[in-house]
Amino acid sequence: MNNENKRNHFLCEALNDIKALQDMIKDFHSKYFGQLLVKIVGSDTIPFFLITHNGTRLKLMDTVKQFETEFFRIEAIDKECCRGTVSLLRAYDYEGHDTKLIADVVRLEKTSTEKSIDLSGISAIQLLKPDMLKGKFIIEPKW
């Protein structure tokens, strides 16, 4: 297996693990406590961004809602072709406006827009805190 195939294999495996964790969080149901795992975690999404071979974060466009994002949720993985289907997460700043700057992101929102990605152009995955989907943040007073 050459280096490119090894890298793609690991990316597919990592995304498959993320998908399995999301499914476990979403599908776990207790007879006595219901969907306690979703309540504890606060979301059924593990957000991430993807880093391309040239070191930049992958950005995808939602042409219907007219926003660009670099934040994703894995929806499906095809290990045979090493392709992933992701849904786009929309990023907001603390004032509720769209933002493209990672430093300004305080909330991510799931969307129904899905895109298929060829993972051969991806070199790394960076996970983000699932708390970013809750939208809860506190601004401390200056004094």
mmCIF file of C-alpha atoms in Angstrom:
data_model
loop_
_atom_site.group_PDB
_atom_site.id
_atom_site.type_symbol
_atom_site.label_atom_id
_atom_site.label_comp_id
_atom_site.label_asym_id
_atom_site.label_seq_id
_atom_site.Cartn_x
_atom_site.Cartn_y
_atom_site.Cartn_z
ATOM 1 C CA MET A 1 0.000 0.000 0.000
ATOM 2 C CA ASN A 2 1.572 3.321 -1.036
ATOM 3 C CA ASN A 3 1.570 6.429 1.183
ATOM 4 C CA GLU A 4 -1.429 7.985 -0.596
ATOM 5 C CA ASN A 5 -3.541 4.853 -0.136
ATOM 6 C CA LYS A 6 -2.472 4.559 3.520
ATOM 7 C CA ARG A 7 -3.452 8.188 4.165
ATOM 8 C CA ASN A 8 -6.836 7.725 2.483
ATOM 9 C CA HIS A 9 -7.364 4.484 4.403
ATOM 10 C CA PHE A 10 -6.744 6.260 7.731
ATOM 11 C CA LEU A 11 -8.996 9.177 6.777
ATOM 12 C CA CYS A 12 -11.794 6.806 5.844
ATOM 13 C CA GLU A 13 -11.334 4.887 9.090
ATOM 14 C CA ALA A 14 -11.315 8.092 11.163
ATOM 15 C CA LEU A 15 -14.476 9.397 9.493
ATOM 16 C CA ASN A 16 -16.089 5.983 9.915
ATOM 17 C CA ASP A 17 -15.291 6.130 13.659
ATOM 18 C CA ILE A 18 -16.832 9.609 13.911
ATOM 19 C CA LYS A 19 -19.952 8.355 12.113
ATOM 20 C CA ALA A 20 -20.182 5.352 14.464
ATOM 21 C CA LEU A 21 -19.927 7.632 17.526
ATOM 22 C CA GLN A 22 -22.622 9.955 16.166
ATOM 23 C CA ASP A 23 -24.904 6.983 15.481
ATOM 24 C CA MET A 24 -24.304 5.602 18.961
ATOM 25 C CA ILE A 25 -25.163 8.959 20.564
ATOM 26 C CA LYS A 26 -28.296 9.354 18.439
ATOM 27 C CA ASP A 27 -29.553 5.754 18.592
ATOM 28 C CA PHE A 28 -28.814 4.927 22.232
ATOM 29 C CA HIS A 29 -32.122 4.607 24.056
ATOM 30 C CA SER A 30 -32.557 3.541 27.649
ATOM 31 C CA LYS A 31 -35.759 1.941 28.887
ATOM 32 C CA TYR A 32 -35.696 4.180 31.959
ATOM 33 C CA PHE A 33 -33.851 7.283 30.806
ATOM 34 C CA GLY A 34 -34.793 7.655 27.142
ATOM 35 C CA GLN A 35 -32.167 9.355 25.037
ATOM 36 C CA LEU A 36 -29.977 10.259 28.000
ATOM 37 C CA LEU A 37 -26.760 10.173 25.964
ATOM 38 C CA VAL A 38 -27.970 12.917 23.608
ATOM 39 C CA LYS A 39 -29.034 14.969 26.616
ATOM 40 C CA ILE A 40 -25.636 14.541 28.289
ATOM 41 C CA VAL A 41 -23.607 15.297 25.171
ATOM 42 C CA GLY A 42 -26.044 17.981 24.024
ATOM 43 C CA SER A 43 -25.914 17.043 20.352
ATOM 44 C CA ASP A 44 -25.781 14.090 17.996
ATOM 45 C CA THR A 45 -23.136 15.814 15.881
ATOM 46 C CA ILE A 46 -19.353 15.728 16.149
ATOM 47 C CA PRO A 47 -18.263 18.788 14.150
ATOM 48 C CA PHE A 48 -14.961 18.894 12.302
ATOM 49 C CA PHE A 49 -13.057 20.579 9.537
ATOM 50 C CA LEU A 50 -10.848 18.990 6.902
ATOM 51 C CA ILE A 51 -7.342 20.091 5.983
ATOM 52 C CA THR A 52 -6.254 19.751 2.358
ATOM 53 C CA HIS A 53 -2.807 18.696 1.136
ATOM 54 C CA ASN A 54 -1.765 22.333 0.705
ATOM 55 C CA GLY A 55 -2.539 23.042 4.393
ATOM 56 C CA THR A 56 -5.767 25.013 3.957
ATOM 57 C CA ARG A 57 -9.144 24.093 5.392
ATOM 58 C CA LEU A 58 -11.640 22.694 2.893
ATOM 59 C CA LYS A 59 -14.484 25.136 2.210
ATOM 60 C CA LEU A 60 -17.785 24.203 0.600
ATOM 61 C CA MET A 61 -20.615 26.419 -0.611
ATOM 62 C CA ASP A 62 -24.336 26.074 -0.043
ATOM 63 C CA THR A 63 -25.644 27.579 -3.273
ATOM 64 C CA VAL A 64 -29.276 27.645 -2.129
ATOM 65 C CA LYS A 65 -28.863 29.383 1.233
ATOM 66 C CA GLN A 66 -25.824 31.300 -0.033
ATOM 67 C CA PHE A 67 -23.212 30.613 2.603
ATOM 68 C CA GLU A 68 -19.732 29.121 2.617
ATOM 69 C CA THR A 69 -18.441 26.943 5.414
ATOM 70 C CA GLU A 70 -15.493 24.873 6.477
ATOM 71 C CA PHE A 71 -17.395 23.034 9.227
ATOM 72 C CA PHE A 72 -18.975 19.647 8.603
ATOM 73 C CA ARG A 73 -20.859 16.673 10.019
ATOM 74 C CA ILE A 74 -20.234 13.209 8.570
ATOM 75 C CA GLU A 75 -23.387 11.615 7.168
ATOM 76 C CA ALA A 76 -21.998 8.595 5.301
ATOM 77 C CA ILE A 77 -18.682 7.045 4.363
ATOM 78 C CA ASP A 78 -17.921 4.847 1.341
ATOM 79 C CA LYS A 79 -14.788 2.961 2.355
ATOM 80 C CA GLU A 80 -14.480 1.253 -1.045
ATOM 81 C CA CYS A 81 -14.176 4.549 -2.958
ATOM 82 C CA CYS A 82 -12.881 6.522 0.033
ATOM 83 C CA ARG A 83 -15.568 9.181 -0.329
ATOM 84 C CA GLY A 84 -17.472 10.880 2.428
ATOM 85 C CA THR A 85 -20.856 12.537 2.455
ATOM 86 C CA VAL A 86 -20.928 15.514 4.786
ATOM 87 C CA SER A 87 -23.616 17.951 5.780
ATOM 88 C CA LEU A 88 -22.645 21.588 6.004
ATOM 89 C CA LEU A 89 -22.639 23.319 9.383
ATOM 90 C CA ARG A 90 -23.375 27.030 9.276
ATOM 91 C CA ALA A 91 -21.121 29.183 11.471
ATOM 92 C CA TYR A 92 -22.368 32.189 13.467
ATOM 93 C CA ASP A 93 -20.610 34.818 15.548
ATOM 94 C CA TYR A 94 -21.832 36.046 18.954
ATOM 95 C CA GLU A 95 -24.179 38.566 17.293
ATOM 96 C CA GLY A 96 -25.848 35.837 15.229
ATOM 97 C CA HIS A 97 -24.255 36.808 11.901
ATOM 98 C CA ASP A 98 -22.623 34.375 9.471
ATOM 99 C CA THR A 99 -18.877 34.219 9.943
ATOM 100 C CA LYS A 100 -16.000 32.666 8.055
ATOM 101 C CA LEU A 101 -13.395 33.368 10.745
ATOM 102 C CA ILE A 102 -12.841 30.400 13.040
ATOM 103 C CA ALA A 103 -11.878 32.735 15.902
ATOM 104 C CA ASP A 104 -15.317 34.388 15.727
ATOM 105 C CA VAL A 105 -17.405 31.198 15.670
ATOM 106 C CA VAL A 106 -19.530 30.736 18.775
ATOM 107 C CA ARG A 107 -22.269 28.546 17.301
ATOM 108 C CA LEU A 108 -22.607 25.992 14.542
ATOM 109 C CA GLU A 109 -25.996 25.081 13.100
ATOM 110 C CA LYS A 110 -26.834 21.876 11.259
ATOM 111 C CA THR A 111 -28.208 22.293 7.749
ATOM 112 C CA SER A 112 -29.831 19.844 5.351
ATOM 113 C CA THR A 113 -27.239 20.527 2.641
ATOM 114 C CA GLU A 114 -25.068 17.506 1.904
ATOM 115 C CA LYS A 115 -21.970 17.231 -0.289
ATOM 116 C CA SER A 116 -19.896 14.266 -1.409
ATOM 117 C CA ILE A 117 -16.140 14.632 -0.912
ATOM 118 C CA ASP A 118 -13.290 12.721 -2.543
ATOM 119 C CA LEU A 119 -10.950 12.182 0.384
ATOM 120 C CA SER A 120 -7.853 11.833 -1.810
ATOM 121 C CA GLY A 121 -7.376 15.619 -1.553
ATOM 122 C CA ILE A 122 -7.607 15.643 2.252
ATOM 123 C CA SER A 123 -4.639 15.172 4.559
ATOM 124 C CA ALA A 124 -6.104 15.672 8.059
ATOM 125 C CA ILE A 125 -9.243 15.988 10.170
ATOM 126 C CA GLN A 126 -9.627 18.399 13.091
ATOM 127 C CA LEU A 127 -12.471 17.694 15.528
ATOM 128 C CA LEU A 128 -14.277 20.561 17.227
ATOM 129 C CA LYS A 129 -16.224 20.714 20.478
ATOM 130 C CA PRO A 130 -19.815 19.450 20.130
ATOM 131 C CA ASP A 131 -20.740 22.344 22.485
ATOM 132 C CA MET A 132 -20.498 24.626 19.458
ATOM 133 C CA LEU A 133 -23.881 23.263 18.327
ATOM 134 C CA LYS A 134 -25.600 24.251 21.571
ATOM 135 C CA GLY A 135 -25.192 27.966 21.002
ATOM 136 C CA LYS A 136 -24.765 28.676 24.693
ATOM 137 C CA PHE A 137 -22.176 31.254 25.530
ATOM 138 C CA ILE A 138 -21.691 33.763 28.294
ATOM 139 C CA ILE A 139 -20.225 37.205 27.843
ATOM 140 C CA GLU A 140 -18.642 38.334 31.071
ATOM 141 C CA PRO A 141 -19.011 42.002 32.021
ATOM 142 C CA LYS A 142 -15.838 44.032 31.674
ATOM 143 C CA TRP A 143 -15.995 45.333 35.273
#
